[in-house]
Coordinates of C-alpha atoms (C1' of nucleotides) in Angstrom, one line a residue:
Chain A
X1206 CA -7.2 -61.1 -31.7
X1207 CA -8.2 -63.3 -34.7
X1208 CA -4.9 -61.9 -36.7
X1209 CA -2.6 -64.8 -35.5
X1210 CA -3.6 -67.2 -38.7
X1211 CA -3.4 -64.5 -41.3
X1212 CA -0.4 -63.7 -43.2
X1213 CA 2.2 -61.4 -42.8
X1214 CA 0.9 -59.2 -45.1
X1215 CA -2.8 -59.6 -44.0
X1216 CA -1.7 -58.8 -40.0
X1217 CA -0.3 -55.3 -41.5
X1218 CA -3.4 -54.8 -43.4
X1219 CA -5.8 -55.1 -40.3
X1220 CA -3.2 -53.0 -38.2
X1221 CA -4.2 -50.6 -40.3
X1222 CA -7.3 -50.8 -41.3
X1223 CA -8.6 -50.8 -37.8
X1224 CA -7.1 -47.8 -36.8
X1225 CA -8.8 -46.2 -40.0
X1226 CA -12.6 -47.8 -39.2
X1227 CA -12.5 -46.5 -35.9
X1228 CA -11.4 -43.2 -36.4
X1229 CA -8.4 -43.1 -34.7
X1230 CA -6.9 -42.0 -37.9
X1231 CA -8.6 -39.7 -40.1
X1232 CA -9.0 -38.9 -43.8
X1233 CA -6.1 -37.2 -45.1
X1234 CA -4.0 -38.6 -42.0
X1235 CA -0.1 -40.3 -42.7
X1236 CA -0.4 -44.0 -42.8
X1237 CA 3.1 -45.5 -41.7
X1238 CA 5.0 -45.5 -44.7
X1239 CA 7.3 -48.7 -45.8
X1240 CA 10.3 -48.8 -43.6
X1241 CA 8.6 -47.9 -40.5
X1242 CA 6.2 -50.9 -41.3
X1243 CA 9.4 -53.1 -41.6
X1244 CA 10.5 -52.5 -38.5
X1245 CA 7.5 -52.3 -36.8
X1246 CA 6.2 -55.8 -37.8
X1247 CA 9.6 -57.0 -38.7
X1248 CA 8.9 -57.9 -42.3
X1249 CA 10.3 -57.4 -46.0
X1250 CA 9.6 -54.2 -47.7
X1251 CA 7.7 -56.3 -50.6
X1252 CA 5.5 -57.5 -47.7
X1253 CA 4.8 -54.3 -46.2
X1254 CA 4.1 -52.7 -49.7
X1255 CA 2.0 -55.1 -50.4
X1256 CA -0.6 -54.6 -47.5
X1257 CA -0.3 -50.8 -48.7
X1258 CA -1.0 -51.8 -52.1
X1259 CA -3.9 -53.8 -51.7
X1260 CA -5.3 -50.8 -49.1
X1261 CA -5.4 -49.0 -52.4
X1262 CA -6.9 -50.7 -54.5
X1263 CA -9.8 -50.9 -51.9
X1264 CA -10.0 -47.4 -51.9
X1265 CA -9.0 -47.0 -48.0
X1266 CA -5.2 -45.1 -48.8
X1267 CA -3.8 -42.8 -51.2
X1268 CA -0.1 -43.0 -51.6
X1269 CA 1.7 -40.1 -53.5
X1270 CA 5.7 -41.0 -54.8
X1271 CA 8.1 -39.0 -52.8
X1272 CA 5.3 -38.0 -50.0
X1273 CA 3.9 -40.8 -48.6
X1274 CA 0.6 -42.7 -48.0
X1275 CA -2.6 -41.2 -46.4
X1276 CA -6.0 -42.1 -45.4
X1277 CA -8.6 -41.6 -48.1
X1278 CA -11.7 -40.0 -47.8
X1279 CA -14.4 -42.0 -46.3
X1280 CA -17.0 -41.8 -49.4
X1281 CA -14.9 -43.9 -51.7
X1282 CA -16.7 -46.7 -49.5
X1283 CA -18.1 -48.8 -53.0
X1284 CA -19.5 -51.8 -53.4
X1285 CA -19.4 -53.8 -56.8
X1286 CA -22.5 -55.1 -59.0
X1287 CA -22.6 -57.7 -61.3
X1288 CA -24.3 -58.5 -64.8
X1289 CA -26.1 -61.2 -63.8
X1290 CA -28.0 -63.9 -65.4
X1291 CA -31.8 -63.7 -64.2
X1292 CA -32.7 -67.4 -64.8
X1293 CA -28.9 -68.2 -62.4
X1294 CA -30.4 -65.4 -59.5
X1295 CA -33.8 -67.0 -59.6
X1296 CA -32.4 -70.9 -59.6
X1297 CA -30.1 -69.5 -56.8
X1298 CA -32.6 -68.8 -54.8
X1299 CA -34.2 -72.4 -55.0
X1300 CA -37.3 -71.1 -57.4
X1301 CA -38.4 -71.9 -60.8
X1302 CA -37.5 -69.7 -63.8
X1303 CA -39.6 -70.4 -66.7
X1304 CA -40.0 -67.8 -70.0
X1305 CA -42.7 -66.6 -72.4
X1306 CA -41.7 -65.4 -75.9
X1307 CA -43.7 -62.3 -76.5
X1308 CA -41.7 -61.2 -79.4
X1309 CA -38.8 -62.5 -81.5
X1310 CA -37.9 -60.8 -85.1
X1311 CA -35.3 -59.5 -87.6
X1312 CA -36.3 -55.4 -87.9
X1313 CA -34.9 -52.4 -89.5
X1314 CA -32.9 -50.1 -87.1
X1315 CA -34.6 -46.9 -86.3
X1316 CA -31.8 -43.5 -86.3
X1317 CA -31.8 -43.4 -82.4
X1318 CA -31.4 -47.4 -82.3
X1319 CA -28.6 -47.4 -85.1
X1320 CA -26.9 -44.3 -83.3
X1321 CA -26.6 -46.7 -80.1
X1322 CA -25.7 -49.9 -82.1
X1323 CA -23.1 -48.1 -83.8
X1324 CA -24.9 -49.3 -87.3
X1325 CA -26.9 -47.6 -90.2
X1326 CA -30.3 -46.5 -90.0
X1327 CA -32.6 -49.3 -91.5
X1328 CA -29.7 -51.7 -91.1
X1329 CA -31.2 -55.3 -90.0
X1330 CA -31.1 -56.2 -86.2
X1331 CA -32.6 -59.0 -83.9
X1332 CA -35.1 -58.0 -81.9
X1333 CA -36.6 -60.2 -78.6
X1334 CA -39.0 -59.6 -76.5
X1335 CA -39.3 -62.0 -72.8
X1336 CA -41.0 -62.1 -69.7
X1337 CA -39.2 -63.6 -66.9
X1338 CA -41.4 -65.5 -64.4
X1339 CA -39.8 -67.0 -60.9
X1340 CA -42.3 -69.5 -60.1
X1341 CA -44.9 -68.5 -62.3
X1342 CA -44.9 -64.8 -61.2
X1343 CA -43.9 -62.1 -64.0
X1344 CA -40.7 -60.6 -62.7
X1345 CA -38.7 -58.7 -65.4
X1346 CA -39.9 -57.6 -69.0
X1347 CA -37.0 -58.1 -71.3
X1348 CA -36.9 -55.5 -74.9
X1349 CA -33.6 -56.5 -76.4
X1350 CA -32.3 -55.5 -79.5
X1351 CA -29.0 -57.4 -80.8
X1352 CA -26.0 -56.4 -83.4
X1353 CA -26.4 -59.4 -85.8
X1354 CA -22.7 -58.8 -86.2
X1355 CA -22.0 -59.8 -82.3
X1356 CA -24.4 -63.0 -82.5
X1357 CA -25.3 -64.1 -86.5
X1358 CA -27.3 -66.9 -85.0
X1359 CA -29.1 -65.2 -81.7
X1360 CA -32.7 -65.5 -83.2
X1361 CA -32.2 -69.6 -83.2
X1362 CA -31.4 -69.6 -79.7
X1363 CA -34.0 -71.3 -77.6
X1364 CA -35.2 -69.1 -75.0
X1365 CA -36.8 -71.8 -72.9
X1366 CA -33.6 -73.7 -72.0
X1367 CA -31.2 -70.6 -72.3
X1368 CA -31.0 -66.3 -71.5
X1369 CA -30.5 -63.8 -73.7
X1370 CA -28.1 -62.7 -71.1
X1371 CA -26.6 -66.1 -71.1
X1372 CA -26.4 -66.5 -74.8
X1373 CA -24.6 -63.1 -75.4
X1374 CA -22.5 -64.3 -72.2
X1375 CA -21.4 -67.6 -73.8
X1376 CA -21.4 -66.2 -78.1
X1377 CA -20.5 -62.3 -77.5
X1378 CA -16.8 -62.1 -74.8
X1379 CA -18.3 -58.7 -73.2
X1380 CA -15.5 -56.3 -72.9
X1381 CA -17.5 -53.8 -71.8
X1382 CA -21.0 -52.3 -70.2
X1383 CA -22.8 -49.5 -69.1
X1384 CA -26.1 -49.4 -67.5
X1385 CA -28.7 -46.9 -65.9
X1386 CA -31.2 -47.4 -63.8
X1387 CA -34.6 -45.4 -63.7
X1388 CA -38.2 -45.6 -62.5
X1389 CA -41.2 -45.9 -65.1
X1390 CA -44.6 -46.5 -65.5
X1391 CA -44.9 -49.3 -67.9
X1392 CA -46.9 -49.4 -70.9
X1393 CA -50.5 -51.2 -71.6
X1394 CA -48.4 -53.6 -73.1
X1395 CA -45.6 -54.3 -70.4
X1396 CA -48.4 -54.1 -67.7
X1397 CA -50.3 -57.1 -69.3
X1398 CA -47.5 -59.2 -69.9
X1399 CA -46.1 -58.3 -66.3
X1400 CA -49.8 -59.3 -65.0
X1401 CA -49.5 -55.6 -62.7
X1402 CA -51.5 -52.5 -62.3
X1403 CA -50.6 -49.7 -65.3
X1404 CA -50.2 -47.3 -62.7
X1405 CA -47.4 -49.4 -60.3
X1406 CA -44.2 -48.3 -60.3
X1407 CA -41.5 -50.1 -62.3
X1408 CA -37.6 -50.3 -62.3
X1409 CA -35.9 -49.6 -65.8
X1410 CA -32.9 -51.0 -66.0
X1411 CA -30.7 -49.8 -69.6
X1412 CA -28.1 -52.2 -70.8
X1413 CA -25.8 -51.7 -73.2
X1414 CA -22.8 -54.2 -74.3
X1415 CA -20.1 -53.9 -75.9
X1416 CA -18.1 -57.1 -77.4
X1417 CA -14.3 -56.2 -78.9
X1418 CA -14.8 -53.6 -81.7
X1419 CA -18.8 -53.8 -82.0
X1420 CA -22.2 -52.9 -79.7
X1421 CA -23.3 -56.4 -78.9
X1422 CA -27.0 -55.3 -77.6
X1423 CA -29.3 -52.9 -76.2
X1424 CA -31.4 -54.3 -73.5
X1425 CA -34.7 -52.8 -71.5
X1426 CA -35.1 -54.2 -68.5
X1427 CA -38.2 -53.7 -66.3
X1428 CA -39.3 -55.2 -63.0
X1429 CA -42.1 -54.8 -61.6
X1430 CA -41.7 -52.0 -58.0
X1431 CA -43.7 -54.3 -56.4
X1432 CA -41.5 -57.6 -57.0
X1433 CA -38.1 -56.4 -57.5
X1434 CA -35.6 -54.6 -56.0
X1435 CA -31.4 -54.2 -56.6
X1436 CA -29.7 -54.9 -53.0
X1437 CA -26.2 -54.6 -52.2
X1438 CA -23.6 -54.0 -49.6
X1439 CA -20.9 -51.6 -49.0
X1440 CA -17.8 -53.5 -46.7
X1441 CA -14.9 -51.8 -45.0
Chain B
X1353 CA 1.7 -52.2 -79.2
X1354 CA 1.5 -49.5 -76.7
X1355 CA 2.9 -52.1 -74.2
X1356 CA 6.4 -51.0 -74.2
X1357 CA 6.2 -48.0 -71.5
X1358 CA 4.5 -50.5 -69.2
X1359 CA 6.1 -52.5 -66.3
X1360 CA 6.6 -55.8 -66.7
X1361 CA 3.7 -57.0 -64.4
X1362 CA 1.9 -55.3 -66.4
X1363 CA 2.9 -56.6 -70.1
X1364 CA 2.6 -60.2 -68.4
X1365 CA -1.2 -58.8 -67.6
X1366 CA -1.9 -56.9 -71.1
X1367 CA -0.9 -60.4 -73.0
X1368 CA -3.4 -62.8 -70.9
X1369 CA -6.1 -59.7 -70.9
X1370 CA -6.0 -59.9 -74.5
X1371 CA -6.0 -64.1 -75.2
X1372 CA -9.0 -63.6 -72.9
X1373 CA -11.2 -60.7 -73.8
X1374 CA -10.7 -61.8 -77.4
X1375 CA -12.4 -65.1 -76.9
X1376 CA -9.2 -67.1 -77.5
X1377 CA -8.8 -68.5 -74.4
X1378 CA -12.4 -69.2 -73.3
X1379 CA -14.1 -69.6 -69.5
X1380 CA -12.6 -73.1 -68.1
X1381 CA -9.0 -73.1 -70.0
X1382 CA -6.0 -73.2 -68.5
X1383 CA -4.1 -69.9 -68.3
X1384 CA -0.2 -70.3 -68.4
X1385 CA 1.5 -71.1 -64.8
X1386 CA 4.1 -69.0 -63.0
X1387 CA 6.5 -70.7 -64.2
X1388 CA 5.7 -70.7 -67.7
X1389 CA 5.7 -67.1 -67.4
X1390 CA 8.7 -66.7 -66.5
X1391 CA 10.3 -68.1 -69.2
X1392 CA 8.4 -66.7 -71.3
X1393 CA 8.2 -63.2 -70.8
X1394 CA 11.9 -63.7 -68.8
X1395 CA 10.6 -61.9 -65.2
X1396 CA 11.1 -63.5 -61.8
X1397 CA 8.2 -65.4 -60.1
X1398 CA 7.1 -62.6 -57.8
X1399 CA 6.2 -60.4 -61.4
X1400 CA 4.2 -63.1 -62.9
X1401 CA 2.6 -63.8 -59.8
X1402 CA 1.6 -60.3 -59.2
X1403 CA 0.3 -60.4 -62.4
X1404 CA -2.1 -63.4 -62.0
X1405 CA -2.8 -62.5 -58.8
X1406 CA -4.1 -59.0 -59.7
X1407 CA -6.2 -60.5 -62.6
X1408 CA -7.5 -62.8 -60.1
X1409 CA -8.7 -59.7 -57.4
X1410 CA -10.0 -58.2 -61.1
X1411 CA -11.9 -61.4 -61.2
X1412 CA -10.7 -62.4 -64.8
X1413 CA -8.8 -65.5 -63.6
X1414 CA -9.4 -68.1 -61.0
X1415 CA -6.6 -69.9 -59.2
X1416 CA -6.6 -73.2 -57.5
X1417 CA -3.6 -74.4 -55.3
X1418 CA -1.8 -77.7 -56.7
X1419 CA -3.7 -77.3 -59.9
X1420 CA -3.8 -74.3 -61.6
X1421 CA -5.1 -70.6 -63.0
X1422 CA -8.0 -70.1 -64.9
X1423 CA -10.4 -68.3 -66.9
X1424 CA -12.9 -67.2 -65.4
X1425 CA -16.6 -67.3 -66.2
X1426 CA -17.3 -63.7 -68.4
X1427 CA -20.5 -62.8 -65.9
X1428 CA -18.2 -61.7 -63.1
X1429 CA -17.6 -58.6 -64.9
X1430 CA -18.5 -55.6 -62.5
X1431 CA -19.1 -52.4 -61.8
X1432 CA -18.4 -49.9 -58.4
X1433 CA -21.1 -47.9 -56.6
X1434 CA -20.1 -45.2 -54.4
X1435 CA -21.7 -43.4 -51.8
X1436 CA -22.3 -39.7 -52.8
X1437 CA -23.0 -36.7 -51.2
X1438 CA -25.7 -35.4 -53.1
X1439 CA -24.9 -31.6 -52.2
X1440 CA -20.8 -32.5 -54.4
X1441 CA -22.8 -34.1 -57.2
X1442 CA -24.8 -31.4 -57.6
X1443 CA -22.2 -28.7 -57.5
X1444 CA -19.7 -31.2 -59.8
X1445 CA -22.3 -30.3 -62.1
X1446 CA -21.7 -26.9 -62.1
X1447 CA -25.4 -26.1 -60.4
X1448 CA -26.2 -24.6 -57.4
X1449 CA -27.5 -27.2 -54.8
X1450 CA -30.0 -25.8 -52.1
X1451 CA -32.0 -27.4 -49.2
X1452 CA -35.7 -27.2 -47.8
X1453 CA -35.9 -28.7 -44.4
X1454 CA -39.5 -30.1 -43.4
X1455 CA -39.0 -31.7 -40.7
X1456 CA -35.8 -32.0 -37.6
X1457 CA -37.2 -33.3 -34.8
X1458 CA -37.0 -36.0 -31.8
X1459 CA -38.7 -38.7 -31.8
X1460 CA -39.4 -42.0 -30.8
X1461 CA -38.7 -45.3 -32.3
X1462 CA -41.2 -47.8 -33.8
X1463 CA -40.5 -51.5 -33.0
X1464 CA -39.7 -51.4 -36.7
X1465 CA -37.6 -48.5 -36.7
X1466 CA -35.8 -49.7 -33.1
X1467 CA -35.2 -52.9 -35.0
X1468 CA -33.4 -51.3 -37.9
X1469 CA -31.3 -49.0 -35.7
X1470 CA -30.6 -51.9 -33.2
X1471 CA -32.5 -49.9 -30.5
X1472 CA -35.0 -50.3 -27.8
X1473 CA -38.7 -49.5 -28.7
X1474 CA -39.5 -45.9 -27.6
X1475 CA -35.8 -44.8 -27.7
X1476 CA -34.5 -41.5 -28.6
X1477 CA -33.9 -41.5 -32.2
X1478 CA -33.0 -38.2 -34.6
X1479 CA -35.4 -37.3 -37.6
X1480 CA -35.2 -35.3 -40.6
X1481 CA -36.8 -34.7 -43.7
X1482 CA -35.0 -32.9 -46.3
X1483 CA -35.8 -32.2 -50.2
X1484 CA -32.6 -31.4 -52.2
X1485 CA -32.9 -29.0 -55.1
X1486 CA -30.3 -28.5 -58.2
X1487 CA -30.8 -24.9 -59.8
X1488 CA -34.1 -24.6 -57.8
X1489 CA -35.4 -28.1 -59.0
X1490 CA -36.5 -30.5 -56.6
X1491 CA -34.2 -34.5 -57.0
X1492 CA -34.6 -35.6 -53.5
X1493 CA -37.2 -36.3 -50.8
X1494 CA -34.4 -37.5 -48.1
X1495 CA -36.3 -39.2 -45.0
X1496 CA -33.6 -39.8 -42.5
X1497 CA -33.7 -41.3 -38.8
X1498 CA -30.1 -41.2 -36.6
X1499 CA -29.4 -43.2 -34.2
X1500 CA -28.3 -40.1 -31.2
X1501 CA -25.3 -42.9 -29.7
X1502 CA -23.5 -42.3 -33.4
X1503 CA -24.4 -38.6 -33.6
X1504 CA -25.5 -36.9 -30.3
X1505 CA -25.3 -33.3 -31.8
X1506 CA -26.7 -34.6 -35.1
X1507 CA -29.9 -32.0 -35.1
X1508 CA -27.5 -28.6 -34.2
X1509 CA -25.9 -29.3 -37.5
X1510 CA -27.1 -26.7 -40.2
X1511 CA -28.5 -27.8 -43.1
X1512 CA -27.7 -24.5 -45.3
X1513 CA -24.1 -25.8 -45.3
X1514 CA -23.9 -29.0 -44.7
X1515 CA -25.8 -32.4 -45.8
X1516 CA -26.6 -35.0 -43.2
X1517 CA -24.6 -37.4 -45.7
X1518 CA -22.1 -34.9 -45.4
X1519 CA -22.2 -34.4 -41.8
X1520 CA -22.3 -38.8 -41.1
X1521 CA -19.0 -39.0 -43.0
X1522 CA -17.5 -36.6 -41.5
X1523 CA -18.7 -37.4 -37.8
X1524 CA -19.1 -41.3 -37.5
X1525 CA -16.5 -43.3 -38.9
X1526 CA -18.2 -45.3 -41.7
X1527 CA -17.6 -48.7 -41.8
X1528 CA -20.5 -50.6 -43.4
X1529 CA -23.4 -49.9 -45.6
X1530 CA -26.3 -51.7 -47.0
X1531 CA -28.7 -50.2 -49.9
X1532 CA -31.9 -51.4 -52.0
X1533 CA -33.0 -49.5 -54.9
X1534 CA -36.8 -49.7 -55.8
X1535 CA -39.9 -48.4 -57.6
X1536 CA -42.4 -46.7 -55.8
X1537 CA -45.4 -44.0 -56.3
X1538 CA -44.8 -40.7 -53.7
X1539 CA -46.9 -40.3 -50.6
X1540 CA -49.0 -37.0 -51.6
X1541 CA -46.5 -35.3 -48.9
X1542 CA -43.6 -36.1 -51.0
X1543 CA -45.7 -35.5 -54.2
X1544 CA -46.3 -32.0 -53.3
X1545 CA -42.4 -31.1 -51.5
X1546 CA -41.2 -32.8 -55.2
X1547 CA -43.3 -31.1 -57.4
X1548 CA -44.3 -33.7 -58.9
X1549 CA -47.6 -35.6 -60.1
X1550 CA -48.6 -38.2 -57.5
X1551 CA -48.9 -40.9 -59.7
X1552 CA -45.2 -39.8 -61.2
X1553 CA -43.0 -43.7 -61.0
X1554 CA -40.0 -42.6 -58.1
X1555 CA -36.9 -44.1 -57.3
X1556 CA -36.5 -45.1 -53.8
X1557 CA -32.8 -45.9 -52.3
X1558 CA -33.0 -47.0 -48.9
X1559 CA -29.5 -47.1 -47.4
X1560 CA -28.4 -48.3 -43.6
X1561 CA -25.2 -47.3 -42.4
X1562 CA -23.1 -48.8 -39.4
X1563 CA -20.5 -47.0 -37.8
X1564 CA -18.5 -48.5 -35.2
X1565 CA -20.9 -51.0 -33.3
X1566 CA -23.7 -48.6 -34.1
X1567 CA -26.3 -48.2 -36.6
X1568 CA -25.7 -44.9 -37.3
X1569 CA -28.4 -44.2 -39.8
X1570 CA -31.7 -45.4 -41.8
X1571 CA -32.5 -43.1 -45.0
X1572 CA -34.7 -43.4 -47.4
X1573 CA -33.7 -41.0 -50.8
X1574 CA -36.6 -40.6 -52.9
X1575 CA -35.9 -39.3 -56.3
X1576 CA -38.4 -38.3 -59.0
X1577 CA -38.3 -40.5 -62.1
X1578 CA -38.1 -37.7 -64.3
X1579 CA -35.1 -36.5 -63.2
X1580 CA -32.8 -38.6 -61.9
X1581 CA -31.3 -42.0 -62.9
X1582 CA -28.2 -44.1 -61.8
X1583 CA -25.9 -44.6 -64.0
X1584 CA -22.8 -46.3 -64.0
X1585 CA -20.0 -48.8 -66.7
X1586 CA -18.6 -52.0 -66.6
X1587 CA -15.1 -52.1 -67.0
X1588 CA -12.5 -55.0 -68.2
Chain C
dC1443 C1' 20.1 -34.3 -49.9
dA1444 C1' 17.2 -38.0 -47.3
dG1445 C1' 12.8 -40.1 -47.5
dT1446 C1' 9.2 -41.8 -50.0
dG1447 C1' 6.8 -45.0 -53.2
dG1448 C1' 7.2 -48.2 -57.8
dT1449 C1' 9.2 -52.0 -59.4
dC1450 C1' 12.1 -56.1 -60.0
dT1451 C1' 15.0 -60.2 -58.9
dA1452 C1' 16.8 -64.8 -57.1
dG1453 C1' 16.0 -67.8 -54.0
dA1454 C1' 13.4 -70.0 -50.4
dC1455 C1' 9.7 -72.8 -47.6
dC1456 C1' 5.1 -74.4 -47.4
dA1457 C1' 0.5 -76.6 -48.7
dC1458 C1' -2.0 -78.6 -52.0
dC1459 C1' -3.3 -81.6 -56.1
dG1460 C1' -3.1 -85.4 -59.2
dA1461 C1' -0.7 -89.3 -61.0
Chain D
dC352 C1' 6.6 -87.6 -56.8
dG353 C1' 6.6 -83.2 -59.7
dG354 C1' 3.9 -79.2 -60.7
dT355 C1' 1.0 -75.8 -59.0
dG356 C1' 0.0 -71.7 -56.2
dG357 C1' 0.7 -68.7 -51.5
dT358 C1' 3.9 -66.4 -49.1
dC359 C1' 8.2 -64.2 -47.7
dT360 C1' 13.0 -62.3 -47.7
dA361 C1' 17.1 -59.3 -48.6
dG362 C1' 18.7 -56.5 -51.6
dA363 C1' 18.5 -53.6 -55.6
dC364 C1' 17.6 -49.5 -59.0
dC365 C1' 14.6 -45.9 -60.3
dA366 C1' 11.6 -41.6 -60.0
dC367 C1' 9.6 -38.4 -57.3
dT368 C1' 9.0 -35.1 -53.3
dG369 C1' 10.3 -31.7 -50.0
dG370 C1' 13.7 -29.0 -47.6

DNA sequence: CAGTGGTCTAGACCACCGA
DNA sequence: CGGTGGTCTAGACCACTGG
């Protein structure tokens, strides 16, 4: 075994854990509770809880006060996503990220924009327009509209040495997000500035970020089908 | 404050939470050390450290031995993606999920396909095509191959009751996963078992699944653009 | 009631960092 | 060297569950 180097705590965690992954113990299963763990690896209860407790915050164990702790059902497998900064991903990746300002403007809020802002209809936001390109190559089209009472100064921001994403990042403390993800066809417009058929498929991906008590942004995302894709892994 | 019911851990975690999500204690500063916390807040070291260490695992702090604990930088903020079974979404819903099989068959692996599954060329390998409907709609053109080692009695199963994602869980141990989501146009096969216009924009999830020392499975979830999106918040 | 988990303490040893 | 985090222990009190 590899377990010798871990600690205490992390030998008691792979104990179990293996016996979950390989089926040996099933979903809705008893998982040794605290005392026999003690005497079974000869360690503090604060040591054995602790491998329970981390089991459940991955999702692998329920525990119930006064009944014990269980195997939890296998879907709760998850895997995490990140708002990320395009210009970091594409530099990540050893490539050049460069940006063309299609738009950049004060505007009046339409009703269905002020209803997401959380402002009044005609009230004044920022409104940007970007294409991302990764070595020259259009790979996201970037719609944002912006609260100016997140970011007073966004529309001085100089989009060819910073983000949008990074600005709000750096101006805006994000407290919190939610996103969806859908296909489209884009329009005449998007398809020209993304150099791409008008019939290719393209990912949508809605942003919308919330910074203490106001919306911060509302951001349209598309990439290209052909170009782009989300990835991501689901571990044990 | 509504901090008074919670345990001390957790006051210790509420008060940093706030310095940080209010943007007084930005990405880079120092966050206050064990020790200062327990003087502070009068708690042993073990609560503050459970405290920091549980904002580190929520990746708002970084920690460095000998030196210190840290804000983190505001991008790690993230979100958890879950494997579903489509047939439990549906009927969550309150709508009736239903099934069309069009194809359950044997057949025999492309180098591609033998690739994925970790396989020989020409080996035995499960395939079924499935369209998913909600309330009689079609939402899913599900193109699965299994690999027979993970499930021999994979094809017996019956898909009036059960979903292969179902039937996976529940019969090979899950213990890794990999997805991409992407744009694409429908073949004119899954055009017509969709009901949808060919040039319609999709979304395609492609998701590999390892049970054990197996590949247990290679699907590719088709959903029209129309209806369906992923959704999903960041938190914290 | 006995057994479970949820929390907390006071003290300890170690490895690491910077001065 | 002193301060930091990483880990561990032995014991404690509480709330909850089931029989």
């Amino acid at each position: 075994m590899s377990n010798s180097h871990l600690p205490a705590y992390g030998q008691v965690k792979a104990f179990i854990q293996e016996h979950i992954s390989s089926g040996a113990w099933k979903p809705g299963d008893p998982v040794p509770s605290e005392s026999t763990l003690m005497k079974q690896f000869g360690v503090s209860r604060m040591t054995a809880n602790r491998a329970l407790r981390e089991l459940t915050d991955e999702g692998l164990v329920n525990r119930v006060q006064g009944l014990g702790s269980f195997v939890a059902e296998l879907h709760r497998i998850s895997s995490t996503i990140r708002i990320r900064d395009i210009q970091e991903e594409v530099t990540e990746r050893g490539h050049v990220h460069t940006c063309r300002v299609v738009r950049s403007e004060v505007s009046k809020a339409t009703p269905e924009l002020a209803e997401m802002l959380g402002l009044r209809t005609g009230a004044k936001v920022f409104h940007t327009v970007l294409v991302h390109l990764e070595n020259g190559v259009p790979i996201q089209w970037e719609d944002r509209y912006v609260n100016p009472a997140a970011a007073p100064d966004y529309l001085k921001a100089d989009w060819s040495t910073t983000t949008p994403t990074h600005y709000l990042l750096t101006h805006a403390p994000l407290t919190q997000a939610s996103y969806s993800i859908e296909a489209c066809v884009p329009t005449p417009e998007q398809a020209l500035g993304l150099e791409i058929a008008a019939t290719e498929a393209c990912l949508a991906m809605v942003r919308r970020t919330v910074s203490g008590a106001n919306v911060a942004s509302l951001a349209r995302l598309i990439y290209p089908g052909s170009r782009y894709r989300f990835a991501g892994e689901f571990q044990s």
